[in-house]
Coordinates of C-alpha atoms and ligand atoms in Angstrom, one line a residue:
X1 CA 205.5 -24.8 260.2
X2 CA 202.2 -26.7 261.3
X3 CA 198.7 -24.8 260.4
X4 CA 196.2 -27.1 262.4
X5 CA 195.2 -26.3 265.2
X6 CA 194.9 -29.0 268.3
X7 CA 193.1 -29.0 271.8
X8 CA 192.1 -26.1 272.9
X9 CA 191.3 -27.2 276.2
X10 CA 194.9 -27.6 277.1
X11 CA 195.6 -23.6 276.4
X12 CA 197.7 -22.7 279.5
X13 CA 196.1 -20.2 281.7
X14 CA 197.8 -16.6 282.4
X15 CA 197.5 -17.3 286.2
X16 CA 200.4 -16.6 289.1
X17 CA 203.0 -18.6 287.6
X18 CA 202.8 -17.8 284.3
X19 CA 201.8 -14.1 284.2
X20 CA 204.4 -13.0 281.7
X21 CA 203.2 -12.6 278.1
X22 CA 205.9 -13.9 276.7
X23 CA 206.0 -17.0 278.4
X24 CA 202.3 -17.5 278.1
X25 CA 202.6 -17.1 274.4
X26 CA 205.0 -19.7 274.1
X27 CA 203.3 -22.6 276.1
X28 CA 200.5 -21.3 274.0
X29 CA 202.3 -22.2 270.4
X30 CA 203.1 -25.3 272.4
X31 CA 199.9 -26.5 272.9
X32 CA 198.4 -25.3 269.7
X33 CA 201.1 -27.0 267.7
X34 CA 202.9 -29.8 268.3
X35 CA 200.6 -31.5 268.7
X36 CA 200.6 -31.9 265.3
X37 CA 204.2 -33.5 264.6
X38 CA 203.3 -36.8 264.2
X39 CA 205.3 -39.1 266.6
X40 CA 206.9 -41.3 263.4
X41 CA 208.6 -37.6 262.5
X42 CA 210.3 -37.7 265.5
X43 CA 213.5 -39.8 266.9
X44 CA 212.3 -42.3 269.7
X45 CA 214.7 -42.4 272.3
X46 CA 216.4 -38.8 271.8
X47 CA 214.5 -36.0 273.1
X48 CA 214.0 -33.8 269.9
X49 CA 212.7 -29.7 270.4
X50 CA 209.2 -30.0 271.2
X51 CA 208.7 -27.9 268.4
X52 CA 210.7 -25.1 266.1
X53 CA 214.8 -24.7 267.0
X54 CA 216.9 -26.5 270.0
X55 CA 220.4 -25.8 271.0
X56 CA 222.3 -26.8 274.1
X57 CA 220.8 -29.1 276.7
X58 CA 220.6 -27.7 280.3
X59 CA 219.8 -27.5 284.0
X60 CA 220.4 -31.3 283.5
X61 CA 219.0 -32.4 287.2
X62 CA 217.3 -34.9 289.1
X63 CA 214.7 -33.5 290.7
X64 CA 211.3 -34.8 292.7
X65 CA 211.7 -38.5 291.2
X66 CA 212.8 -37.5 287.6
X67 CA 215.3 -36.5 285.6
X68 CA 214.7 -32.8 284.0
X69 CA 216.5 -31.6 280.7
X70 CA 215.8 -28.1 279.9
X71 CA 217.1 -26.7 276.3
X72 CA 217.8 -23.2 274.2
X73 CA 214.8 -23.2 272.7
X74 CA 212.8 -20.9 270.3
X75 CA 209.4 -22.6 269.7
X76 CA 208.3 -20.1 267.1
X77 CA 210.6 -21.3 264.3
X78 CA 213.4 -23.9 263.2
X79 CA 215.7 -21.1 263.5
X80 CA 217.6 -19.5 266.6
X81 CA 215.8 -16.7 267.7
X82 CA 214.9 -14.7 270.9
X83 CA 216.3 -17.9 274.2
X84 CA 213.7 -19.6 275.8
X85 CA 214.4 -23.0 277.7
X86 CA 212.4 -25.7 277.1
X87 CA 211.8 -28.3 279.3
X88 CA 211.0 -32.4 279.8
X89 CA 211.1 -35.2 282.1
X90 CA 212.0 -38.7 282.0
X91 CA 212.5 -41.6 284.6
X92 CA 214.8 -43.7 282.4
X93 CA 216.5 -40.9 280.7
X94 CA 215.6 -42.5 277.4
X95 CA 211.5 -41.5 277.3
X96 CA 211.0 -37.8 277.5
X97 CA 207.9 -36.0 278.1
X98 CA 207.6 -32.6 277.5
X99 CA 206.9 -30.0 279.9
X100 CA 205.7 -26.4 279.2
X101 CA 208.1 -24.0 278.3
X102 CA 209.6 -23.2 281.4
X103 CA 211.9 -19.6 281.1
X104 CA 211.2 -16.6 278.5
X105 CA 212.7 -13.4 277.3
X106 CA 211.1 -11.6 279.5
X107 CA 212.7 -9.1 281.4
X108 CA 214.9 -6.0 281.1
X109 CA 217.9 -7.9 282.1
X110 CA 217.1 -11.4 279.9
X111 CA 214.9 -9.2 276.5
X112 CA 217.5 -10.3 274.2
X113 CA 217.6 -14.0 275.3
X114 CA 217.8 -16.8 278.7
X115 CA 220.8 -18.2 277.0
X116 CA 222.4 -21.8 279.1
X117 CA 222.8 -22.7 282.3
X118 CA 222.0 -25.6 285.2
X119 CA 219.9 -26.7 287.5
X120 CA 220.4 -27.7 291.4
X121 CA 217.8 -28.6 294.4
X122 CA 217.9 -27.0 297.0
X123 CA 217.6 -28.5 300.2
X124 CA 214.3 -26.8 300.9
X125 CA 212.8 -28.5 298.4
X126 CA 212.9 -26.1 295.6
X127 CA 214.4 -26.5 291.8
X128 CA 217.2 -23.5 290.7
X129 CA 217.9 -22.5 287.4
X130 CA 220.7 -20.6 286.9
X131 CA 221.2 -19.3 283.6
X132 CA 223.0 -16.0 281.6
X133 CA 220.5 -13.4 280.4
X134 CA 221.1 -11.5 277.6
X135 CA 220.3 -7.8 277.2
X136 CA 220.0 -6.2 274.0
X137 CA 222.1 -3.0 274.2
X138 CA 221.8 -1.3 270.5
X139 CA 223.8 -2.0 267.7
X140 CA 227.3 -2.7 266.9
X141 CA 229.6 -0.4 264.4
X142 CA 229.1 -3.6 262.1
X143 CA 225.5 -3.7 262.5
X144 CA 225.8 -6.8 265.2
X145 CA 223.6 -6.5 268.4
X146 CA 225.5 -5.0 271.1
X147 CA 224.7 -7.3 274.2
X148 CA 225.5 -7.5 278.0
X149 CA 225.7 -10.5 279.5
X150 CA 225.0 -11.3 283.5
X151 CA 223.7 -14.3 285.4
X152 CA 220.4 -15.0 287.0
X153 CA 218.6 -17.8 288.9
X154 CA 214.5 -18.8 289.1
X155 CA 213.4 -20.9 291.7
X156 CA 211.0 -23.6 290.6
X157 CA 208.4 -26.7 291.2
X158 CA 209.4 -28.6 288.5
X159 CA 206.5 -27.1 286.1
X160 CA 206.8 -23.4 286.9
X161 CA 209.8 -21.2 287.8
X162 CA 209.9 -17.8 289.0
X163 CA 212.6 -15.5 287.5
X164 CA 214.6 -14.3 291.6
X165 CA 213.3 -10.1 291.6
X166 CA 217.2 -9.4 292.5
X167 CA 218.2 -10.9 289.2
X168 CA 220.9 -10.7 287.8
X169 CA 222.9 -12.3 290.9
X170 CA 226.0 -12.1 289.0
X171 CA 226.8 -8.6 286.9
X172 CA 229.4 -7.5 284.7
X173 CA 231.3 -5.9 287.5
X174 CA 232.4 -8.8 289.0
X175 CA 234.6 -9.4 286.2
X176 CA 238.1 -10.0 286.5
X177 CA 239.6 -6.7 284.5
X178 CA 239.9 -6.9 281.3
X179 CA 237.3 -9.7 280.5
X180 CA 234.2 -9.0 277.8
X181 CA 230.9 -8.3 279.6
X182 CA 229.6 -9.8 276.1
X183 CA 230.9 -12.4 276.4
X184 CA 230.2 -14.0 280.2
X185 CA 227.9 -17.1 280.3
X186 CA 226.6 -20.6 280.6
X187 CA 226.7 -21.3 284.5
X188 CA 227.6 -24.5 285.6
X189 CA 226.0 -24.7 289.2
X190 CA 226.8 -27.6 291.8
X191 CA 226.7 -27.8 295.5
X192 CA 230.4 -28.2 296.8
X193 CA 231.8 -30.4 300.3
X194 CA 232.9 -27.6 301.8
X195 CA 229.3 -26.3 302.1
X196 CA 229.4 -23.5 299.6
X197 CA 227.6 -23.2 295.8
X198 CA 230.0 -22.9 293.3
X199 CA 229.6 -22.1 289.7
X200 CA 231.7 -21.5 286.5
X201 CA 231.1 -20.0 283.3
X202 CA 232.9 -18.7 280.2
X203 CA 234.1 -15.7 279.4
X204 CA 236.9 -14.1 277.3
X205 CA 239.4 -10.8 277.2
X206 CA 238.2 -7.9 275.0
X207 CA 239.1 -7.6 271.8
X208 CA 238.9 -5.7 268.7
X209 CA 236.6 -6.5 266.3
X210 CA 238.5 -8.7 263.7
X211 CA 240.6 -10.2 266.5
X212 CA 239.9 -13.3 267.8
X213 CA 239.0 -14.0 271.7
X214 CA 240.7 -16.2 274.5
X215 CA 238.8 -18.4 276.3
X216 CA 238.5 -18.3 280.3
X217 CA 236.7 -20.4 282.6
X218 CA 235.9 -18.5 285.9
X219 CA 234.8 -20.0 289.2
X220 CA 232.6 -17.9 291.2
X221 CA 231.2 -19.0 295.3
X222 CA 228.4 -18.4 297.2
X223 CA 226.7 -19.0 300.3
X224 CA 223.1 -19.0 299.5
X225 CA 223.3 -18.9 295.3
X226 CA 222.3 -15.1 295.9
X227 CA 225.8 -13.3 296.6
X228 CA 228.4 -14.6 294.4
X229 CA 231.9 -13.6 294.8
X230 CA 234.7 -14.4 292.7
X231 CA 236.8 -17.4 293.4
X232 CA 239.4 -17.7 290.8
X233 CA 240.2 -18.5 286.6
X234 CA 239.4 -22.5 286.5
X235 CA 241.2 -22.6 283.1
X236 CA 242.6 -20.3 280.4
X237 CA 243.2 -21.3 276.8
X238 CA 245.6 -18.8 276.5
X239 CA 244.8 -18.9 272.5
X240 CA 245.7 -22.5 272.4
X241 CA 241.9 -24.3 271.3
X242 CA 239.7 -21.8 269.7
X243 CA 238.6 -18.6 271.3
X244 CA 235.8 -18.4 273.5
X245 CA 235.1 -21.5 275.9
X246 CA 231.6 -22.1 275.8
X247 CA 229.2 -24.3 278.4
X248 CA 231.8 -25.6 281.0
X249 CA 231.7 -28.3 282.9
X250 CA 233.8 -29.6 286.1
X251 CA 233.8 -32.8 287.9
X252 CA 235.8 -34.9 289.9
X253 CA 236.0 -38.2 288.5
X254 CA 238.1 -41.6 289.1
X255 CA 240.2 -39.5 290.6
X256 CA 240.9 -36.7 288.1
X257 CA 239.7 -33.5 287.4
X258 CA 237.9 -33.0 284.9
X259 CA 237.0 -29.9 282.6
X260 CA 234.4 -30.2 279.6
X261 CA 234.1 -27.0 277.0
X262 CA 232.8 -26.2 273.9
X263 CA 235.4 -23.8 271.9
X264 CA 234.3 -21.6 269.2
X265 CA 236.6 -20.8 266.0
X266 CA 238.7 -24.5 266.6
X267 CA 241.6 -24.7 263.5
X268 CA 242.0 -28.4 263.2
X269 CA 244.8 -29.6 264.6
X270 CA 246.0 -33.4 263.0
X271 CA 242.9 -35.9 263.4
X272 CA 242.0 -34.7 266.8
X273 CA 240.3 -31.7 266.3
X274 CA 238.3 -30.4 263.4
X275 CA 237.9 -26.7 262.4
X276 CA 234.4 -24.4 263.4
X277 CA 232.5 -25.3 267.2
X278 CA 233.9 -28.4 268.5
X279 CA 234.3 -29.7 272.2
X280 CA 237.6 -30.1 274.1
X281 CA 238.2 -32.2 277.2
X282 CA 241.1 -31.6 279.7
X283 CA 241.8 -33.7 282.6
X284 CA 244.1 -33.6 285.1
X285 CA 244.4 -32.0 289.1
X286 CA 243.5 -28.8 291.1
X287 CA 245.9 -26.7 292.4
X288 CA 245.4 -26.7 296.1
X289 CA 246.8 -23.0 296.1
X290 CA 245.0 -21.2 292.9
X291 CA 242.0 -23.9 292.3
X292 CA 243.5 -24.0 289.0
X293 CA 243.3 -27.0 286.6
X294 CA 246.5 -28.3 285.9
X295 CA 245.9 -30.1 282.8
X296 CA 247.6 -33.4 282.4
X297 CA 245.8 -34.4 279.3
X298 CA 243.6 -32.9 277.2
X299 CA 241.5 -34.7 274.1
X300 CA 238.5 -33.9 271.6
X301 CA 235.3 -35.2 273.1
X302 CA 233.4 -36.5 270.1
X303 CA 235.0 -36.9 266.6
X304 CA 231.9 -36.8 264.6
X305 CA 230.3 -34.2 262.6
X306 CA 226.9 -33.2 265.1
X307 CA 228.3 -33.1 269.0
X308 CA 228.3 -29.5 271.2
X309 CA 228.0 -28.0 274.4
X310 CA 228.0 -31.1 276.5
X311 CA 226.4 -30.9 280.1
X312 CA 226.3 -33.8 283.1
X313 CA 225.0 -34.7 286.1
X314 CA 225.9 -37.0 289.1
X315 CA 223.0 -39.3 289.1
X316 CA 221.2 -40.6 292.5
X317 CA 223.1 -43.9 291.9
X318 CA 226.4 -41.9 291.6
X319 CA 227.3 -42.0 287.3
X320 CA 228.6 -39.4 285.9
X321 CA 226.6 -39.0 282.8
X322 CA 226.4 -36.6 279.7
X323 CA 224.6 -35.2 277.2
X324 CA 225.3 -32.7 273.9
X325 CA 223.0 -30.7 271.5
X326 CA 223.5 -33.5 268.7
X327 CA 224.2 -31.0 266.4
X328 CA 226.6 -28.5 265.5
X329 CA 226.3 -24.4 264.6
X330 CA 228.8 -24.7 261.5
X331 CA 225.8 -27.7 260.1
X332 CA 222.4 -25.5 261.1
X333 CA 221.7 -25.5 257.3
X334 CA 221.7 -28.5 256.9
X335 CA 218.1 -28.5 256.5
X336 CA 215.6 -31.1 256.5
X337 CA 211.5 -30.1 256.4
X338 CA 210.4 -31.3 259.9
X339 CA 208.7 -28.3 262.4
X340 CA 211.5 -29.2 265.3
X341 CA 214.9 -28.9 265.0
X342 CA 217.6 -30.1 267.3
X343 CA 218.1 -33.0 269.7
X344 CA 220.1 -34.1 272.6
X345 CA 222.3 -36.8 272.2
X346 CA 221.9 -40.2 274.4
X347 CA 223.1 -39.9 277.5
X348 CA 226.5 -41.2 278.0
X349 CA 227.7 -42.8 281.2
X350 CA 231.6 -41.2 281.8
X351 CA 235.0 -42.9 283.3
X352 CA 238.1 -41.8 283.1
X353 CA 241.1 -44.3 282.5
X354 CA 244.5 -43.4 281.4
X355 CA 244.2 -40.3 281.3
X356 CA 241.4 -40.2 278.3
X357 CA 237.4 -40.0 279.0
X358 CA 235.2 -42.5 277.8
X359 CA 231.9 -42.8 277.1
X360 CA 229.1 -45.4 276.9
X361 CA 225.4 -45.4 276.4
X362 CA 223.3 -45.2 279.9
X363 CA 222.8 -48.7 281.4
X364 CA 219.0 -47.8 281.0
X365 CA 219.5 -48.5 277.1
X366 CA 220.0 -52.3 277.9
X367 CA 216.1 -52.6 279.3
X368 CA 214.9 -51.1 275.6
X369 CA 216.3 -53.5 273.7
X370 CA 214.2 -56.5 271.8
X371 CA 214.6 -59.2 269.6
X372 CA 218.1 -59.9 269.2
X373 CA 219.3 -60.9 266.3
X374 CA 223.3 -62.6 266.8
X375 CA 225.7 -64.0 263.8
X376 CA 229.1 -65.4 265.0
X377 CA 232.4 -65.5 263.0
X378 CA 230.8 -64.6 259.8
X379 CA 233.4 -64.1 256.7
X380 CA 233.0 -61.5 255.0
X381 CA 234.8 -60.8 251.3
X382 CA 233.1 -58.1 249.2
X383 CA 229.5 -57.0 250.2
X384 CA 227.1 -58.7 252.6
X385 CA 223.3 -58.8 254.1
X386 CA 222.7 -60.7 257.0
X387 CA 219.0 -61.7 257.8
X388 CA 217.5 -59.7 260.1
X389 CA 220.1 -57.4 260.4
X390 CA 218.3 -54.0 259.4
X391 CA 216.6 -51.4 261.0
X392 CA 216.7 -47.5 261.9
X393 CA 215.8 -47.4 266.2
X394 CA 218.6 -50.1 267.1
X395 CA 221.6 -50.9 269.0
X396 CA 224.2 -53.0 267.1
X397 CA 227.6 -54.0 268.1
X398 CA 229.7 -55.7 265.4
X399 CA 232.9 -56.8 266.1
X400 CA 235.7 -57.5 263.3
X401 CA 239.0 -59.1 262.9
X402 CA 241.5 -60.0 259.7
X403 CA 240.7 -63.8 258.8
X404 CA 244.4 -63.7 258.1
X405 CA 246.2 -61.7 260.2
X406 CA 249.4 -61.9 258.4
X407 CA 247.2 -60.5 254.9
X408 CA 244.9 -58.5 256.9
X409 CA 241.7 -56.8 255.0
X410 CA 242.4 -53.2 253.8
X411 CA 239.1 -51.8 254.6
X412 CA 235.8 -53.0 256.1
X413 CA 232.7 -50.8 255.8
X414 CA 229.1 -50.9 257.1
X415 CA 226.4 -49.5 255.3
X416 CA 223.1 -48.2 257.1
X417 CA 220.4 -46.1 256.3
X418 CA 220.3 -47.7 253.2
X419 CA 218.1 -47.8 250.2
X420 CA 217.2 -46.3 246.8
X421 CA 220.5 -43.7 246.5
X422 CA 220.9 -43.3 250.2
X423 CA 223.5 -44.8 252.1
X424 CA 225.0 -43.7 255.1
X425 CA 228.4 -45.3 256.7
X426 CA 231.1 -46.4 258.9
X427 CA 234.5 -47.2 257.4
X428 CA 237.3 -48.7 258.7
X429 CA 241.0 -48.7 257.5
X430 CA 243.2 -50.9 259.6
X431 CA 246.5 -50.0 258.0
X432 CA 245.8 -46.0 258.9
X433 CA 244.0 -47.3 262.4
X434 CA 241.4 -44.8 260.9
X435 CA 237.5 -44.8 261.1
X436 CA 235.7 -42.8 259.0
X437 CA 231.8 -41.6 259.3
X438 CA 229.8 -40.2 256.2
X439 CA 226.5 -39.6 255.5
X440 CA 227.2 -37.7 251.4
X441 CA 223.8 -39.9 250.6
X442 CA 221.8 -39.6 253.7
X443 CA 219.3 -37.6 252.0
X444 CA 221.0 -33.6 253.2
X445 CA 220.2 -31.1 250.6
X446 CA 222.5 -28.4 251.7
X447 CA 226.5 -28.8 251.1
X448 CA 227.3 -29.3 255.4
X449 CA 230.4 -31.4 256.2
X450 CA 230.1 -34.5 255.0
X451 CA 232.5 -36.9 256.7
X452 CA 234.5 -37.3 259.5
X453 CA 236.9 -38.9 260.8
X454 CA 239.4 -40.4 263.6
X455 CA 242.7 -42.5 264.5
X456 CA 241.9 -45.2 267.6
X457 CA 243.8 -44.9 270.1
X458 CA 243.9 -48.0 271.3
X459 CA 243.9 -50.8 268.5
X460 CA 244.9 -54.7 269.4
X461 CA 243.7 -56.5 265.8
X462 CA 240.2 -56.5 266.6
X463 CA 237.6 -53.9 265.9
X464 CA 234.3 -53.2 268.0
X465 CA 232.0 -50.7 267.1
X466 CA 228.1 -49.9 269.1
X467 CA 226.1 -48.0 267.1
X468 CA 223.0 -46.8 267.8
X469 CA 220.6 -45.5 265.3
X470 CA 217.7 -43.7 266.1
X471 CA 215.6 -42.0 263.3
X472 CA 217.5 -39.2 262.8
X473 CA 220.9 -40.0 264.3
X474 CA 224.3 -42.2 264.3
X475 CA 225.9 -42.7 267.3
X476 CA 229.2 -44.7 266.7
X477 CA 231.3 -46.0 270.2
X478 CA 234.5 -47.4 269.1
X479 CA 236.1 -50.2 271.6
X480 CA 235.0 -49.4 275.2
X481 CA 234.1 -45.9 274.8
X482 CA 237.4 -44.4 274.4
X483 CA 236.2 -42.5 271.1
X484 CA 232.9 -41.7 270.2
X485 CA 231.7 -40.1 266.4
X486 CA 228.0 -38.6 266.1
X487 CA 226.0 -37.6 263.4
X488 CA 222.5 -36.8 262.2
X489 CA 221.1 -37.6 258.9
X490 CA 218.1 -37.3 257.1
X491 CA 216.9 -40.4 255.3
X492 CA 213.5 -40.9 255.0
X493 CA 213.2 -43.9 258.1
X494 CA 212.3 -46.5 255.5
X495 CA 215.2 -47.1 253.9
X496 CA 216.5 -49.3 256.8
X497 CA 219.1 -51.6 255.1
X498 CA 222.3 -52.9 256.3
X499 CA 225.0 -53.9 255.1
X500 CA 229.1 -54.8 255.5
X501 CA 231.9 -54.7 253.1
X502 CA 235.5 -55.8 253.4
X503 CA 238.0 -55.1 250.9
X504 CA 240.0 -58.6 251.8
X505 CA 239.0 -61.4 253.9
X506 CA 237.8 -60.1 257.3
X507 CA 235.4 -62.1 260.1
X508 CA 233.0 -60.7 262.4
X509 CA 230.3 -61.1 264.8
X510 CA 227.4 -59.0 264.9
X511 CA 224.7 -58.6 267.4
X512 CA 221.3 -56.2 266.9
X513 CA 218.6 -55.4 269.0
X514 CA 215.9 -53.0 268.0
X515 CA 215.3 -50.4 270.5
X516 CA 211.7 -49.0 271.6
Ligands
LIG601 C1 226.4 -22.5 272.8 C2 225.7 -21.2 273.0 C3 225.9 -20.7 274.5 C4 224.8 -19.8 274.7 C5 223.7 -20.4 273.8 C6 222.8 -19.4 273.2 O1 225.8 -23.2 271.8 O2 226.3 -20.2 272.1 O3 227.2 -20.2 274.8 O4 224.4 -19.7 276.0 O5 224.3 -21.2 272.8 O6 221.7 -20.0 272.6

């Protein structure tokens, strides 16, 4: 952690807004300390922790002029401890400034942590934050915290927010029976048509201790975001993906429904799902009768190794656009000896076609990019550099076909992040369909997975990848955003090379723009 101290002139002030100790000792730590991580330590166009541990992004809104991300966030330490949400702003969703901490621990009902939630504006002008407070109970048998969890709003300015004195608005005893008061959060808050709020969240049946949980996603309504009543189960996973569905999200979209969640305990299932926290999409209709989805399809959101607990938001202009914690609780040892931890992943612009969600960097990323650099129908046999193809904050798209199509290559691979030992890369085997993402040499010093990988689903001949690196990050589109893999790494941000490999006789184009 950082030991110099920085302007003290910007100490908050314990005034009306910010009159609670705890909160008031974290925008303290804030000031005092991050000022110190210098801005090369940090990625350029992901929005990082502003200091110590981030998990999930939330109360993802637009909100006077600006785009707000809030995020679980302890400032005090790379590690999860005690919820807070931090909070930052950006007009092009790329460039993030942040804001002082906005919500702490600090209330009977919220002590143990202000665990995830959303945001909405009201139409008087104000900024909600709804969001499941954690109270620490005592201990479990086993020694684990016994916790109750309930949901609460704070009304806001955009700096400040003010935790609503009738908190929480929803308790444990509006429950359907039989569902785990410790296990009930992560509202998802949005104005509906028919003039109510609605919200869901997860939740999941009680079980014993060594059992394993089932998923539900419950739908609540409300006239005024005060009085909540329940509306019905959105979605169960009746034990089929995981057990508990974490951070839900609902949207209509191109004419679907569809439902985003984050399972915990996933057993892989084929290529499409992985074992540990992973993320599950299901699309398909509402039941006019129950409000139920009735899935129609259902598919893994991201294949990489560093994806979880998505969230979106309807911009003004009417995308539908999401972001993840690029990260993943079964990699938080990964390591690495920076004084944040955590960052959000670039905001992807969603469609649905087919019946499958795609995904593809924000329109905004297109005004960031300089100096191109374009090679067309370049053979490649064995290992090559191109000129001016390098770099760690770009956005490449390379696009690759057999020479021969009869005696097609066996594999093509690009190498990035490369220098001294390190190497991370893409790999692509056309007679499996499969690509593959590793990063064994991008400089991680704890034994985290390694590799991942998936089969395209759509595959004509002709390969096109978009990556974007960012400092600490691979984001890998394949085709038109049909499958996505994600990744952090490591590597010291000078080793910058590039490189591609076929084993065979393959031909590509490649264009790269660095991003700023
Ligand atoms: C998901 C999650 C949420 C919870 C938060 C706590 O990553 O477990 O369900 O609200 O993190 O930090």
């Amino acid at each position: 952690m950082p030991t110099t101290i920085c302007d003290k002139e910007q100490l908050p002030i314990m005034n009306d807004y910010n009159d609670s100790e705890t909160l008031y000792a974290a925008r303290r730590h804030e000031v005092l300390f991050s000022g110190n991580i210098p801005e090369s330590d940090r990625p350029v166009y992901h929005l990082p922790a502003r200091i110590g541990w981030m998990n999930d992004p939330n109360g993802f809104s637009f909100y006077q002029g600006k785009y707000h991300l809030f995020y679980q966030y302890y400032p005090f330490d790379t590690k999860w401890g005690p919820m807070h949400w931090g909070h930052a702003v950006s007009a092009d969703l790329l460039h993030w400034t942040h804001l002082p901490a906005a919500l702490a621990p600090d209330q009977p009902y919220d002590d143990y942590g202000v665990f995830s939630g959303s945001a909405i504006v009201l139409s008087d002008g104000r900024h909600l934050l709804m969001y499941t407070g954690v109270k620490k109970i005592g201990k479990n048998p086993d020694g684990s915290v016994d916790s109750r969890q309930t949901q609460c709003i704070a009304f806001g300015d955009g700096v400040n927010y003010f935790k609503y004195e009738g908190n929480p608005v929803i308790d444990a005893d509006q429950l359907p029976e039989g569902l785990d008061p410790q296990n009930f959060r992560d509202p998802k808050i949005w104005a509906g048509d028919d003039g109510l709020f609605h919200c869901i969240m997860g939740a999941c049946n009680i079980v014993d201790r060594d059992d394993l949980a089932s998923g539900q996603i419950l739908q609540y309504k409300s006239r005024d975001c005060i009085n909540w009543e329940f509306e019905c189960v959105l979605s169960e996973n009746n034990y089929r993906v995981g057990s508990m569905w974490e951070c839900p999200d609902t949207f209509e979209l191109d004419g679907k429904q569809v439902l985003l969640v984050s399972p915990q305990d996933m057993l892989a299932v084929g290529d499409e799902f992985a074992s540990g926290n992973g993320t599950l999409a299901l699309i398909g209709h509402l039941d006019p009768e129950t409000g139920a989805l009735v899935e129609e399809s259902m598919q893994a959101i991201d294949y990489g190794i560093d994806f979880y607990a998505t969230q979106t938001i309807l911009s003004p202009d009417g995308r539908r656009i999401m972001v993840a914690w690029m990260q993943n609780w079964d990699c938080i040892s990964m390591g690495g000896r920076r004084s944040w931890f955590g960052q959000v992943t670039v905001p992807r612009e969603l469609s649905v076609r087919d019946g499958r969600l795609y995904q593809w960097p924000v329109r905004e990323l297109e005004s960031i990019r300089k100096n191109k650099v374009a090679y067309k129908g370049v053979p490649v046999s064995g290992e090559l550099k191109l000129d001016g193809i390098s770099g760690r904050i770009i956005d490449l798209t390379v696009t690759v076909r057999p020479e021969d199509v009869e005696n097609p290559y066996h594999e093509f691979t690009i190498w990035f992040a490369q220098g001294d030992q390190f190497r991370s890369s893409v790999r692509f085997s056309p007679a499996e369909r499969m690509i593959k993402i590793n990063r064994k040499h991008s400089a991680l010093r704890r034994a985290v997975v390694k590799d991942r990988k998936c089969v395209l689903v759509n595959y004509d001949g002709t390969l096109r990848l978009r990556i974007l690196l960012d400092r600490f990050s691979a984001e890998v589109f394949v085709g038109d955003g049909e499958q996505t893999l994600t990744m952090t790494i490591l590597t010291d941000p000078v080793f910058d090379g590039i490189s591609f490999f076929a084993d065979g006789c393959a031909v590509m184009d490649v264009e790269k723009y660095d991003l700023a």
